[in-house]
JSON list of C-alpha atoms in Angstrom, two decimals:
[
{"chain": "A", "resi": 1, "resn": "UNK", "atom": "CA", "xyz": [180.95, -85.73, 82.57]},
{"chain": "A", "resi": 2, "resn": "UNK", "atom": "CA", "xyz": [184.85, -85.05, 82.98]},
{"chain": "A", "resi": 3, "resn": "UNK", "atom": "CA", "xyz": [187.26, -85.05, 86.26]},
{"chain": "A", "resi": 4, "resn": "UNK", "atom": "CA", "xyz": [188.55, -81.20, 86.37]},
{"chain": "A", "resi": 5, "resn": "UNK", "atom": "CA", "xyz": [190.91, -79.59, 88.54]},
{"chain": "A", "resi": 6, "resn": "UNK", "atom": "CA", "xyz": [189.48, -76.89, 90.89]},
{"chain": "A", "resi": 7, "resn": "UNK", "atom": "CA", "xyz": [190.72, -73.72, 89.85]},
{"chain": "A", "resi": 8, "resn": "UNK", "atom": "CA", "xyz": [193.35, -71.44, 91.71]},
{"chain": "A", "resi": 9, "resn": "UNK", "atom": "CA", "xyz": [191.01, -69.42, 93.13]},
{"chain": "A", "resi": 10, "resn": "UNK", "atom": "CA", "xyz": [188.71, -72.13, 94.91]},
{"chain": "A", "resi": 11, "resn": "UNK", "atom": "CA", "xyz": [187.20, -71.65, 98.27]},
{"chain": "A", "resi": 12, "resn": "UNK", "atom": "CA", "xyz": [188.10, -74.94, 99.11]},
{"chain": "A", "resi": 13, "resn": "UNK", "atom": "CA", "xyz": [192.26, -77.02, 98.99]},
{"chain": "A", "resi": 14, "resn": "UNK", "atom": "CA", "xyz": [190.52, -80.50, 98.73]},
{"chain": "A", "resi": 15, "resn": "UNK", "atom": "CA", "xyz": [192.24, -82.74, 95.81]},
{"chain": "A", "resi": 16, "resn": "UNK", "atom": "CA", "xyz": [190.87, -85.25, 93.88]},
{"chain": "A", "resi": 17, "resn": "UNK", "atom": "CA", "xyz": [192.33, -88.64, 95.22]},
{"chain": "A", "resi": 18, "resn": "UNK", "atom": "CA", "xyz": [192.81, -91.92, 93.61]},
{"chain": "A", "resi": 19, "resn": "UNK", "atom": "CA", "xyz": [192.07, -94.34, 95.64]},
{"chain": "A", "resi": 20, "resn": "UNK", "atom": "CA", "xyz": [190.71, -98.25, 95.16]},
{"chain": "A", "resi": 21, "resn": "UNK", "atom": "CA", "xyz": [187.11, -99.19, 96.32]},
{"chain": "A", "resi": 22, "resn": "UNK", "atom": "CA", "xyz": [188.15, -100.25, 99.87]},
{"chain": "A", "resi": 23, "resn": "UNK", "atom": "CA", "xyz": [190.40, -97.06, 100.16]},
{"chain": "A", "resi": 24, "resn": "UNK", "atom": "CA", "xyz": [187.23, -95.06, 99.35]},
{"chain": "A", "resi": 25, "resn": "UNK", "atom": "CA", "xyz": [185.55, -96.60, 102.08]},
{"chain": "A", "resi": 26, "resn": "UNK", "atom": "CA", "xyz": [188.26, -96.45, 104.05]},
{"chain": "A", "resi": 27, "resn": "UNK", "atom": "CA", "xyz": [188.83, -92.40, 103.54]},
{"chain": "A", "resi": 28, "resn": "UNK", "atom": "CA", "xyz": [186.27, -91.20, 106.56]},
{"chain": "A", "resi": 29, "resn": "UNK", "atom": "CA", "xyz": [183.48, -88.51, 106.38]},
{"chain": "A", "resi": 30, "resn": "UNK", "atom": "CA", "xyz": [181.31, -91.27, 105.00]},
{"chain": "A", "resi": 31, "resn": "UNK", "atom": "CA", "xyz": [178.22, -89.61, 106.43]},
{"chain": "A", "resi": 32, "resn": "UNK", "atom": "CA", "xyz": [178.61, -86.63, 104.17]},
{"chain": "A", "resi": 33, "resn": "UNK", "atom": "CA", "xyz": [180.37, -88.68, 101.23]},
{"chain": "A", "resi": 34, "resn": "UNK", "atom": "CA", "xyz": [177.42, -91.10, 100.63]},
{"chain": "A", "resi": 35, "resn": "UNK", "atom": "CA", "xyz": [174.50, -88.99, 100.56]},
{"chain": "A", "resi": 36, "resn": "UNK", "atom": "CA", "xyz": [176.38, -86.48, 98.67]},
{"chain": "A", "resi": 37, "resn": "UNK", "atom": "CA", "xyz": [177.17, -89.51, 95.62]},
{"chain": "A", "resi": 38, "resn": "UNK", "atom": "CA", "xyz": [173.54, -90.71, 95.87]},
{"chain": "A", "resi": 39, "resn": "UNK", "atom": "CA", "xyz": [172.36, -87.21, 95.16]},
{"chain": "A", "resi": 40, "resn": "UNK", "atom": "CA", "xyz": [174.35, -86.28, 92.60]},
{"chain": "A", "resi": 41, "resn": "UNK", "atom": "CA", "xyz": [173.74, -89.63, 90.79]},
{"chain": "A", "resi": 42, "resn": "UNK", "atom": "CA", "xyz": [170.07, -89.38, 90.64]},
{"chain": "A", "resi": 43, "resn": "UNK", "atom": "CA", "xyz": [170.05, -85.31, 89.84]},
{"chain": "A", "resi": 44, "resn": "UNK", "atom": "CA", "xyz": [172.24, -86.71, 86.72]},
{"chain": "A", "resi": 45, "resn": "UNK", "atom": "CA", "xyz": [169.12, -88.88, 85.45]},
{"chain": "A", "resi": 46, "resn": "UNK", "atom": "CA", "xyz": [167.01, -85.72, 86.39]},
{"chain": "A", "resi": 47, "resn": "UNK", "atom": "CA", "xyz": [169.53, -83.19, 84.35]},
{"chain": "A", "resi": 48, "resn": "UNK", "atom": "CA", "xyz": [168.96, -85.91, 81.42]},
{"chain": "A", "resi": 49, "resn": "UNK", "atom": "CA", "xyz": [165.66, -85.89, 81.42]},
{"chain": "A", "resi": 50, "resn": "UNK", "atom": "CA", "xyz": [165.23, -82.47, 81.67]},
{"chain": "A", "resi": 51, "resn": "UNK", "atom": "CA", "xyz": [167.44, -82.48, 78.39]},
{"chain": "A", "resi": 52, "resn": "UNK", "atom": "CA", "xyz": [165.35, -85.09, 76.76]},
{"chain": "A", "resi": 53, "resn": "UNK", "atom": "CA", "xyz": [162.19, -83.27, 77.60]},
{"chain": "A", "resi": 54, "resn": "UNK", "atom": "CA", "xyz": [163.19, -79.71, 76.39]},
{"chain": "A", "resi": 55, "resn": "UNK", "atom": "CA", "xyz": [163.65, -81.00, 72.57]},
{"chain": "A", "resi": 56, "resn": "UNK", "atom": "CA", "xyz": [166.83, -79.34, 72.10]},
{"chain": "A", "resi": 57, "resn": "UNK", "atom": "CA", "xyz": [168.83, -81.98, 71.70]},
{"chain": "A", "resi": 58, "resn": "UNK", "atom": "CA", "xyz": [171.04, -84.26, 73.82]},
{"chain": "A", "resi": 59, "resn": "UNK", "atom": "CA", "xyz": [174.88, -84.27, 75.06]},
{"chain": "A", "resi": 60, "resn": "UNK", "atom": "CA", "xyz": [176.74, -86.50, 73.19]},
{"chain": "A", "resi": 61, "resn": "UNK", "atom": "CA", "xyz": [176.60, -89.83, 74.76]},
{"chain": "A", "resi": 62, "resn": "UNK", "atom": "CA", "xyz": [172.62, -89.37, 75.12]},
{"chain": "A", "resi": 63, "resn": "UNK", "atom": "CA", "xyz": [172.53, -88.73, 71.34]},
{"chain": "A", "resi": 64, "resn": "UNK", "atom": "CA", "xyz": [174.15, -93.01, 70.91]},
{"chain": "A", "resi": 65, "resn": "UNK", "atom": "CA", "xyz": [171.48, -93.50, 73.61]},
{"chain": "A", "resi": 66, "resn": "UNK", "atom": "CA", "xyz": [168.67, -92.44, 72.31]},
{"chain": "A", "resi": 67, "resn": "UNK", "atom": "CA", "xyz": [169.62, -93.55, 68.38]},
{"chain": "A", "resi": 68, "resn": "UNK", "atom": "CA", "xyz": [169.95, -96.70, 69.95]},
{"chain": "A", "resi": 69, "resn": "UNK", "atom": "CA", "xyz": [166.83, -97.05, 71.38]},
{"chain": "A", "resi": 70, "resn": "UNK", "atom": "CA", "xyz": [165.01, -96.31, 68.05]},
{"chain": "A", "resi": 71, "resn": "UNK", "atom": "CA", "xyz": [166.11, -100.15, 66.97]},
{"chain": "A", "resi": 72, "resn": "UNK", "atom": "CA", "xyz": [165.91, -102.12, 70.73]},
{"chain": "A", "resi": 73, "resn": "UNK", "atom": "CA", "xyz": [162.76, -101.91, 72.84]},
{"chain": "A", "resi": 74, "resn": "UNK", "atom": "CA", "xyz": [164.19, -100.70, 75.88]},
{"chain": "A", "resi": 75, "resn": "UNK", "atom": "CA", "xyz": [164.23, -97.15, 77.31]},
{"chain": "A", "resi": 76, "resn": "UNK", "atom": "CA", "xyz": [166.21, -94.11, 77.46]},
{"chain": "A", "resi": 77, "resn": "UNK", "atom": "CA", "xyz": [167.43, -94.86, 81.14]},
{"chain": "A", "resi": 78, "resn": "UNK", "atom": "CA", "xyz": [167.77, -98.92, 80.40]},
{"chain": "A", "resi": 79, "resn": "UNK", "atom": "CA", "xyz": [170.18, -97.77, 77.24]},
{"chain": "A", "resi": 80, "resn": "UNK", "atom": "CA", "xyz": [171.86, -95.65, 79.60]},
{"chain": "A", "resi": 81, "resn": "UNK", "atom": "CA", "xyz": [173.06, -98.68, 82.30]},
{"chain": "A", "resi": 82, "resn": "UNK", "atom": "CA", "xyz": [173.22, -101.33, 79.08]},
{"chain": "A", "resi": 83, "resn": "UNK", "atom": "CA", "xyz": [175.63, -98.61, 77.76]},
{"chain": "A", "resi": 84, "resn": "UNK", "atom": "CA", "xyz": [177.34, -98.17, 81.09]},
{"chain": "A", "resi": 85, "resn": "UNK", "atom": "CA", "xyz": [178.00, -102.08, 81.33]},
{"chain": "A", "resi": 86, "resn": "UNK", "atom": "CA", "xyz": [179.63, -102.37, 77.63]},
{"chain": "A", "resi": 87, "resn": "UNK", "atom": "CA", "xyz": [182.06, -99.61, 78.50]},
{"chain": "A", "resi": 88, "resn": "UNK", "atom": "CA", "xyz": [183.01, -100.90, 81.74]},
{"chain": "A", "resi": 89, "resn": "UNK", "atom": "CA", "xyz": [184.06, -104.03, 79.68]},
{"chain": "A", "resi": 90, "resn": "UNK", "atom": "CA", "xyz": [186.46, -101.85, 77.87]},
{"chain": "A", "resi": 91, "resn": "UNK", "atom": "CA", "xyz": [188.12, -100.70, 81.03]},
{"chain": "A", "resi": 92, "resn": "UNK", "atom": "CA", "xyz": [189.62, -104.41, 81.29]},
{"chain": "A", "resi": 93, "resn": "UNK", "atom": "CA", "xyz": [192.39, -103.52, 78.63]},
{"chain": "A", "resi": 94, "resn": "UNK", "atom": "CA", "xyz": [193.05, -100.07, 79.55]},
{"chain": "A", "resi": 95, "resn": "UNK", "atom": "CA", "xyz": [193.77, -101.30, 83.72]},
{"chain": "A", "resi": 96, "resn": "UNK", "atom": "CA", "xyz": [191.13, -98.87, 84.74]},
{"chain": "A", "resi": 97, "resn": "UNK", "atom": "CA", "xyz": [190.51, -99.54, 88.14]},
{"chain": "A", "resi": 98, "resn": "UNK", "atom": "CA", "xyz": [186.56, -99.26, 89.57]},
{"chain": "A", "resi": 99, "resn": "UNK", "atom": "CA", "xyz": [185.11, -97.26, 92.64]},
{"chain": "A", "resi": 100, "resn": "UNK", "atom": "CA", "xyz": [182.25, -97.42, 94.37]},
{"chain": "A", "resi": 101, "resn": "UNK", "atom": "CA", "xyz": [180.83, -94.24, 91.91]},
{"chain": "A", "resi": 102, "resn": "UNK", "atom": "CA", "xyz": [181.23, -96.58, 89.23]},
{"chain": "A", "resi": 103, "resn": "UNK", "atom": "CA", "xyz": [178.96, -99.36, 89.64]},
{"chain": "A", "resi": 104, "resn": "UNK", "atom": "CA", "xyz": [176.21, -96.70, 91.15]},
{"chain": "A", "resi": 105, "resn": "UNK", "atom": "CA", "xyz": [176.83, -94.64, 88.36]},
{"chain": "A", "resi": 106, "resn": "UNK", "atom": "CA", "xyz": [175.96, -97.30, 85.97]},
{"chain": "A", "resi": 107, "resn": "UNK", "atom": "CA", "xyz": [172.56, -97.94, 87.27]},
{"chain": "A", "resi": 108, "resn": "UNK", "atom": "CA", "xyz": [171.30, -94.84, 89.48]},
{"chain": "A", "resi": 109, "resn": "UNK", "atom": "CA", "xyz": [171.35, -92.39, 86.17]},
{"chain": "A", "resi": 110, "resn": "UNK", "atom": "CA", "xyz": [169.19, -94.81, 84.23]},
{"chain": "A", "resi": 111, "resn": "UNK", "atom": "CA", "xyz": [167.26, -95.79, 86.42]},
{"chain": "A", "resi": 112, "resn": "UNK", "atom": "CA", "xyz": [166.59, -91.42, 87.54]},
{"chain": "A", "resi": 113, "resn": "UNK", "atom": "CA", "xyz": [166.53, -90.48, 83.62]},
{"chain": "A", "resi": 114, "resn": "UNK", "atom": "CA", "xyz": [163.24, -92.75, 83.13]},
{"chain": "A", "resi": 115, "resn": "UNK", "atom": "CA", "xyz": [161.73, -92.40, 86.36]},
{"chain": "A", "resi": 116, "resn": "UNK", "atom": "CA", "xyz": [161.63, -87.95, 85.73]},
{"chain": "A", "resi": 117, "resn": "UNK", "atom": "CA", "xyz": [160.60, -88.94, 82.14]},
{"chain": "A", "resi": 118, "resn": "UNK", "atom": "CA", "xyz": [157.75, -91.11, 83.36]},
{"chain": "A", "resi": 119, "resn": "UNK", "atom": "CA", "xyz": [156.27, -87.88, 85.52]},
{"chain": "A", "resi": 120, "resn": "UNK", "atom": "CA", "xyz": [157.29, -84.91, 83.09]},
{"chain": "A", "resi": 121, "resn": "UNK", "atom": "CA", "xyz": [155.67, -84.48, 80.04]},
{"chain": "A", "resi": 122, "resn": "UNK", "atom": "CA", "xyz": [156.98, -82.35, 76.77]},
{"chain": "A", "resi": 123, "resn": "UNK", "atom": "CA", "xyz": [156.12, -78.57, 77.06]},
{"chain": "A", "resi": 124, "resn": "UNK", "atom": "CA", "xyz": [154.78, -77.10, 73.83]},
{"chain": "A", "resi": 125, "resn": "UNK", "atom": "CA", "xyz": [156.22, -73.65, 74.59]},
{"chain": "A", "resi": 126, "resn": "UNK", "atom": "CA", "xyz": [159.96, -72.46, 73.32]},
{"chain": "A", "resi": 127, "resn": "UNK", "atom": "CA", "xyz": [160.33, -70.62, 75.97]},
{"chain": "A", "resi": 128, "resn": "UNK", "atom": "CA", "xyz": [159.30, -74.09, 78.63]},
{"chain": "A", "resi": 129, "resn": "UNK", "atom": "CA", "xyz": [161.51, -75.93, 76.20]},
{"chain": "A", "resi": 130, "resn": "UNK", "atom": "CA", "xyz": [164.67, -73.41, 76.31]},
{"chain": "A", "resi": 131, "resn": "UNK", "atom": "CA", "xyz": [163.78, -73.60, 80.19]},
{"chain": "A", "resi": 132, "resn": "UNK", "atom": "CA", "xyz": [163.92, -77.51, 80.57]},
{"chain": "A", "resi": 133, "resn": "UNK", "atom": "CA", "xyz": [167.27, -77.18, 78.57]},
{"chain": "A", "resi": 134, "resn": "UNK", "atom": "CA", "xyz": [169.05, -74.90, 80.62]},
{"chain": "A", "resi": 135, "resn": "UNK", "atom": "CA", "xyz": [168.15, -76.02, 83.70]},
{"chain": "A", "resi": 136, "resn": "UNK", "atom": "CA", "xyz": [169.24, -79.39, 82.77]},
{"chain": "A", "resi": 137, "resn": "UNK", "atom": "CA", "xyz": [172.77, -78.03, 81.82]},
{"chain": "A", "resi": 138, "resn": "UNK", "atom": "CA", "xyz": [173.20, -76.50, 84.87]},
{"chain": "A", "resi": 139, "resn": "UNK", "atom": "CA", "xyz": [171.78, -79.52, 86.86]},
{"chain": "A", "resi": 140, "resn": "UNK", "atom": "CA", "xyz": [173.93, -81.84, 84.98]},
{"chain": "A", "resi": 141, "resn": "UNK", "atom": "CA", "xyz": [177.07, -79.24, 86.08]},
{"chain": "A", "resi": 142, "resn": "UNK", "atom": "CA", "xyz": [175.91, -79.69, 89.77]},
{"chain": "A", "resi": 143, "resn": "UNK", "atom": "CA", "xyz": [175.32, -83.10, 89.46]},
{"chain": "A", "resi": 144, "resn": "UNK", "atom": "CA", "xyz": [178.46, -84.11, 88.07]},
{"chain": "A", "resi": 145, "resn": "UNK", "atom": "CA", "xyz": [180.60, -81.65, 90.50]},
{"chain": "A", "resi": 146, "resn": "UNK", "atom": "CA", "xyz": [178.47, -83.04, 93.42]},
{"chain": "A", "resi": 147, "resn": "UNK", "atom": "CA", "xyz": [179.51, -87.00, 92.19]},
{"chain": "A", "resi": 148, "resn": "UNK", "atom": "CA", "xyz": [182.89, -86.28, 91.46]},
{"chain": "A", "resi": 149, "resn": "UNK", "atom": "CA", "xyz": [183.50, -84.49, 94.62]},
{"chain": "A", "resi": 150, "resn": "UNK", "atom": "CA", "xyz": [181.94, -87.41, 96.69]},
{"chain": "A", "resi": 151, "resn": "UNK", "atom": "CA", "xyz": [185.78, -89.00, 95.92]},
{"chain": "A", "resi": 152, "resn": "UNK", "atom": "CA", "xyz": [183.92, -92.51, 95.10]},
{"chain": "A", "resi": 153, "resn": "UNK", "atom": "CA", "xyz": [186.00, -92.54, 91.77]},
{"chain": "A", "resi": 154, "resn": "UNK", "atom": "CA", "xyz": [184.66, -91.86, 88.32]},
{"chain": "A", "resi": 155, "resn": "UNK", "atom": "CA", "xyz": [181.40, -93.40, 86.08]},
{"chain": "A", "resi": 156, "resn": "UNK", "atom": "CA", "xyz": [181.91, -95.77, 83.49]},
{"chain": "A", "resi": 157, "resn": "UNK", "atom": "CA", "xyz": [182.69, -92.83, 80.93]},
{"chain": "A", "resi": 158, "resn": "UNK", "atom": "CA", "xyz": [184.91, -91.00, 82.48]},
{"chain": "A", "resi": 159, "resn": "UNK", "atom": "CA", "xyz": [186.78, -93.88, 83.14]},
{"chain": "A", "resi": 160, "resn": "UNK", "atom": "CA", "xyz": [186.97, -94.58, 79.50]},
{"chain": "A", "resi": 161, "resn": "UNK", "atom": "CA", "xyz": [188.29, -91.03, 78.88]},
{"chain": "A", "resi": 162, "resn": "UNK", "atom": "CA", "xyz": [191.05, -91.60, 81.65]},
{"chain": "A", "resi": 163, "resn": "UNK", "atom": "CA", "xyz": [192.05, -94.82, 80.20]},
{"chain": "A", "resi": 164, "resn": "UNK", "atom": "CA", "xyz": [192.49, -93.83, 76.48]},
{"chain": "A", "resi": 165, "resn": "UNK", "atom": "CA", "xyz": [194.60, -90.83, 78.28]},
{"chain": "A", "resi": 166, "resn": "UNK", "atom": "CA", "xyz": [196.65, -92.94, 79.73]},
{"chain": "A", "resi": 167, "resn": "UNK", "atom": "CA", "xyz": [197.52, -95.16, 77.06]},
{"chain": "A", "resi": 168, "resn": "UNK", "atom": "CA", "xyz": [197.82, -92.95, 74.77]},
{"chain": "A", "resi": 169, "resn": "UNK", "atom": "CA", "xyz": [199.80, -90.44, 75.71]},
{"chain": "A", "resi": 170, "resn": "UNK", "atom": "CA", "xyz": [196.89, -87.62, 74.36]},
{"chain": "A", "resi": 171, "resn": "UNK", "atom": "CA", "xyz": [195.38, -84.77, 76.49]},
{"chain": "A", "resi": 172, "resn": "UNK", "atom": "CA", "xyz": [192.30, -85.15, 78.13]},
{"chain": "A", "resi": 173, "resn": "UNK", "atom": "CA", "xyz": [190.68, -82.59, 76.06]},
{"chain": "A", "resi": 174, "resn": "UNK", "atom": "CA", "xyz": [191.62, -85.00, 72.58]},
{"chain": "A", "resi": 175, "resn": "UNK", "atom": "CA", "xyz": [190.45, -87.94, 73.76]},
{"chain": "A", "resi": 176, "resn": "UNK", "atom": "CA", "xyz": [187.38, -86.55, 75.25]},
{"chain": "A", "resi": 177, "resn": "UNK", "atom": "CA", "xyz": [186.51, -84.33, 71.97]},
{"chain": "A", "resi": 178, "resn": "UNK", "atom": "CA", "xyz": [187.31, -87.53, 69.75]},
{"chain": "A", "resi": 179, "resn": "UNK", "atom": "CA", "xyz": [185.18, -89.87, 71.79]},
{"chain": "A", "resi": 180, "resn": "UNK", "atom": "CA", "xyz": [181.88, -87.58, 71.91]},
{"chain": "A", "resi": 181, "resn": "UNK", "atom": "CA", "xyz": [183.04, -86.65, 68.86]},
{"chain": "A", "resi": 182, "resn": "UNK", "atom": "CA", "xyz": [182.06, -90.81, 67.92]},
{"chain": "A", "resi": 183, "resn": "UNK", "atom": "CA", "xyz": [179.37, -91.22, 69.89]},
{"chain": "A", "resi": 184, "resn": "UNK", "atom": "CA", "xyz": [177.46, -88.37, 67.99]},
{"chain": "A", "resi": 185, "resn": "UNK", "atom": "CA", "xyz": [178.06, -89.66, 64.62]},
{"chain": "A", "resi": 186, "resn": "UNK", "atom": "CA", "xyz": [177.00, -93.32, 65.69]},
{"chain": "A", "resi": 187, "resn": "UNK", "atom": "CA", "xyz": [173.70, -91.83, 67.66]},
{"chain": "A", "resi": 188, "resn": "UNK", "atom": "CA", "xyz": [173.15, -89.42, 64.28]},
{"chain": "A", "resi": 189, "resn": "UNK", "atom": "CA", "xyz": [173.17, -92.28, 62.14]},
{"chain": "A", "resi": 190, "resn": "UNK", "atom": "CA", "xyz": [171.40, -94.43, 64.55]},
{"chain": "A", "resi": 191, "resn": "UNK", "atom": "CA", "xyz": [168.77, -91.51, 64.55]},
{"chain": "A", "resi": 192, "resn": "UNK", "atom": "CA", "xyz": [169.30, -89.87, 68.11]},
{"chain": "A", "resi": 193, "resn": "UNK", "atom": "CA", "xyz": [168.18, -86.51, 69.09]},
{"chain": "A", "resi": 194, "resn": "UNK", "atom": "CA", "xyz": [170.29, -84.17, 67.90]},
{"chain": "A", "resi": 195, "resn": "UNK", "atom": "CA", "xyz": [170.09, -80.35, 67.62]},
{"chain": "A", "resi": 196, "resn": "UNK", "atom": "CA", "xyz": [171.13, -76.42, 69.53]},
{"chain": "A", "resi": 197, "resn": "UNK", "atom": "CA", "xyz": [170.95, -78.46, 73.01]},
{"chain": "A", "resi": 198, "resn": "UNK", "atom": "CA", "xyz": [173.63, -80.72, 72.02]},
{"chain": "A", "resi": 199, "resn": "UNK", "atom": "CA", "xyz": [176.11, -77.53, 70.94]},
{"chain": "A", "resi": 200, "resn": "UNK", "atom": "CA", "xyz": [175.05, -76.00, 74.33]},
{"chain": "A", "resi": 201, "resn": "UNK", "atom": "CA", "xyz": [176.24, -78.84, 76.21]},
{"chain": "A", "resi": 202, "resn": "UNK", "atom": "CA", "xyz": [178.96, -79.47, 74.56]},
{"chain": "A", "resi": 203, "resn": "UNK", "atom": "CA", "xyz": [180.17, -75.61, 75.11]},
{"chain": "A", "resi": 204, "resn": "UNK", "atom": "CA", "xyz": [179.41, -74.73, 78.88]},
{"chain": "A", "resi": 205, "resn": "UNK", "atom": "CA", "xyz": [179.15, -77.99, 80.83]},
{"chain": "A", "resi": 206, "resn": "UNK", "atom": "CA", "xyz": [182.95, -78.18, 81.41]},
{"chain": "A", "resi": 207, "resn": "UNK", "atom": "CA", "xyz": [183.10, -74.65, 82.48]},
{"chain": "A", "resi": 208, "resn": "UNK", "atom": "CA", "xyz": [180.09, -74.99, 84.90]},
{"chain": "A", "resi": 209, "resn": "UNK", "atom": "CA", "xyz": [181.13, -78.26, 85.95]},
{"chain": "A", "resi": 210, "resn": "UNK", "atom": "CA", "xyz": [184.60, -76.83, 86.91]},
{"chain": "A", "resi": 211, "resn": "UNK", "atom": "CA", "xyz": [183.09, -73.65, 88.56]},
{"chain": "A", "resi": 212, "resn": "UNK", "atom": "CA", "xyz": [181.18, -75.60, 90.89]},
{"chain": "A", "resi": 213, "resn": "UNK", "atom": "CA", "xyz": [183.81, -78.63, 91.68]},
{"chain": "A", "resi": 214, "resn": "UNK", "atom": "CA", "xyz": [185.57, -76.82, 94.36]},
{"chain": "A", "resi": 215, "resn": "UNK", "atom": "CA", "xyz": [182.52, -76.00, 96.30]},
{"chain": "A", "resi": 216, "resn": "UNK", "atom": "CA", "xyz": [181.20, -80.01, 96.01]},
{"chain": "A", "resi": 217, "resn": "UNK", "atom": "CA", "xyz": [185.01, -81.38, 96.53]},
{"chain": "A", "resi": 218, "resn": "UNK", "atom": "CA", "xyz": [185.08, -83.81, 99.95]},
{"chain": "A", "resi": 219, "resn": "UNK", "atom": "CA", "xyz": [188.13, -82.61, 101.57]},
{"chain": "A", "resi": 220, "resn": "UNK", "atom": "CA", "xyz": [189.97, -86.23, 102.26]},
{"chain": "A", "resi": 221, "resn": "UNK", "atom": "CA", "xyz": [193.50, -85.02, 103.45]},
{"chain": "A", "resi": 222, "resn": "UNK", "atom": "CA", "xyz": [194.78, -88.38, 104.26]},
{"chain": "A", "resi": 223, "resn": "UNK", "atom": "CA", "xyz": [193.83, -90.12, 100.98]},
{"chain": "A", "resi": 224, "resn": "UNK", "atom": "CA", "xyz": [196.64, -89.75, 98.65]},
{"chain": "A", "resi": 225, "resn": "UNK", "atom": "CA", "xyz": [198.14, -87.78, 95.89]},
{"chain": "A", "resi": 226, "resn": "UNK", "atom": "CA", "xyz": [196.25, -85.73, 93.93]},
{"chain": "A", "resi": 227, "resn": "UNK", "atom": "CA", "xyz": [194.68, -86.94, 90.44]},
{"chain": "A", "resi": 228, "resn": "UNK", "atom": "CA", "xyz": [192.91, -84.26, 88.30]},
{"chain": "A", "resi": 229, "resn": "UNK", "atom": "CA", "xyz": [193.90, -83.90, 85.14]},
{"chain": "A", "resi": 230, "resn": "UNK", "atom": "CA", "xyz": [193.44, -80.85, 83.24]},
{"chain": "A", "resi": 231, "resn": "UNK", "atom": "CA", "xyz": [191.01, -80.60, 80.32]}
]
């Protein structure tokens, strides 16, 4: 998942706002706002599923996630929020501040992710399993514009990326290549599913994802300067 800017040519002017928890609150058009994070949460443990299912391979931070869980008896989806947790605990030195998106984040998407795994099975077919991995690309594109947009701040992972940008001066696009660029060694030595999915992922989710922002961005005009920055 990454915070993009909506391109020039968006339907919509919204901006990306940064605002604290209560500010979020605080911003109006809650009746739209909510729903709209809730939605977008859950689709994101569906979208990982749906990845998990199709045998492709995993994005990056799924591939630590599911290495992991070869060694701990816990889930995919109970990795996922442990996961969540320890980088949230990393935010404390890098002055990230939390939003409401955050703490949901860290438990809706696990707690989606094995609830679609407990009710969809493996398909046996390429063509099912090529399927399965699309789909959960694009859902995962949707998902993320549709949490994003909600402007309840940024997951536990984003957050990291924003921090380490921050503080260290490097673009966006560096510190997000050299942290999934970590997480897949550690979840390919851990033993985590690796393969053609993961390269997919890796190639087309920021496009997608930054196709669709503009038509999921909440429009809060009132909320503050504008923070998106580029990948």
């Amino acid at each position: 998942m990454a915070i993009l800017t909506p391109t020039p040519s968006a339907p919509a002017r919204a901006a990306l706002a940064d605002l604290g928890p209560l500010e979020q609150l605080r911003a109006g058009r809650l009746a739209r706002r909510v729903p709209q994070l809730l939605v977008g949460l859950v689709l994101y443990g569906v979208s990982l599923a749906l990845m998990v299912r199709s045998a492709t391979g995993l994005a990056p931070w799924d591939v630590l996630h599911s290495g992991f869980i070869q060694h701990v008896p816990i889930t995919l989806g109970q990795a996922v929020v442990l996961f969540s947790f320890v980088v949230l605990v990393a935010w404390v030195p890098l002055r990230e501040r939390p939003g409401v998106a955050t703490l949901a984040n860290a438990v809706l998407v696990g707690l989606s992710a094995d609830a679609t795994m407990a009710l969809l099975a493996e398909p046996g077919a390429l063509a099912a399993r090529v399927a399965l991995m699309a789909g959960g690309i694009a859902l995962c594109a949707l998902s993320t514009a549709l949490y994003i947009g909600a402007q309840f701040g940024r997951g536990p992972r984003d957050g990291l990326m924003t921090g380490l940008h921050r503080r260290t001066g490097l673009s966006i696009r560096a510190v997000r290549t050299g942290l999934e660029a970590a997480v897949v060694l550690i979840g390919i030595a851990l033993g985590g599913a690796i393969g053609v999915g993961t390269i997919v992922f890796a190639l087309t989710i920021g496009p997608l994802t930054q196709w669709m922002l503009p038509w999921c961005l909440v429009d809060l005009p009132e909320a503050g300067p504008e923070v998106a920055p580029e990948l």
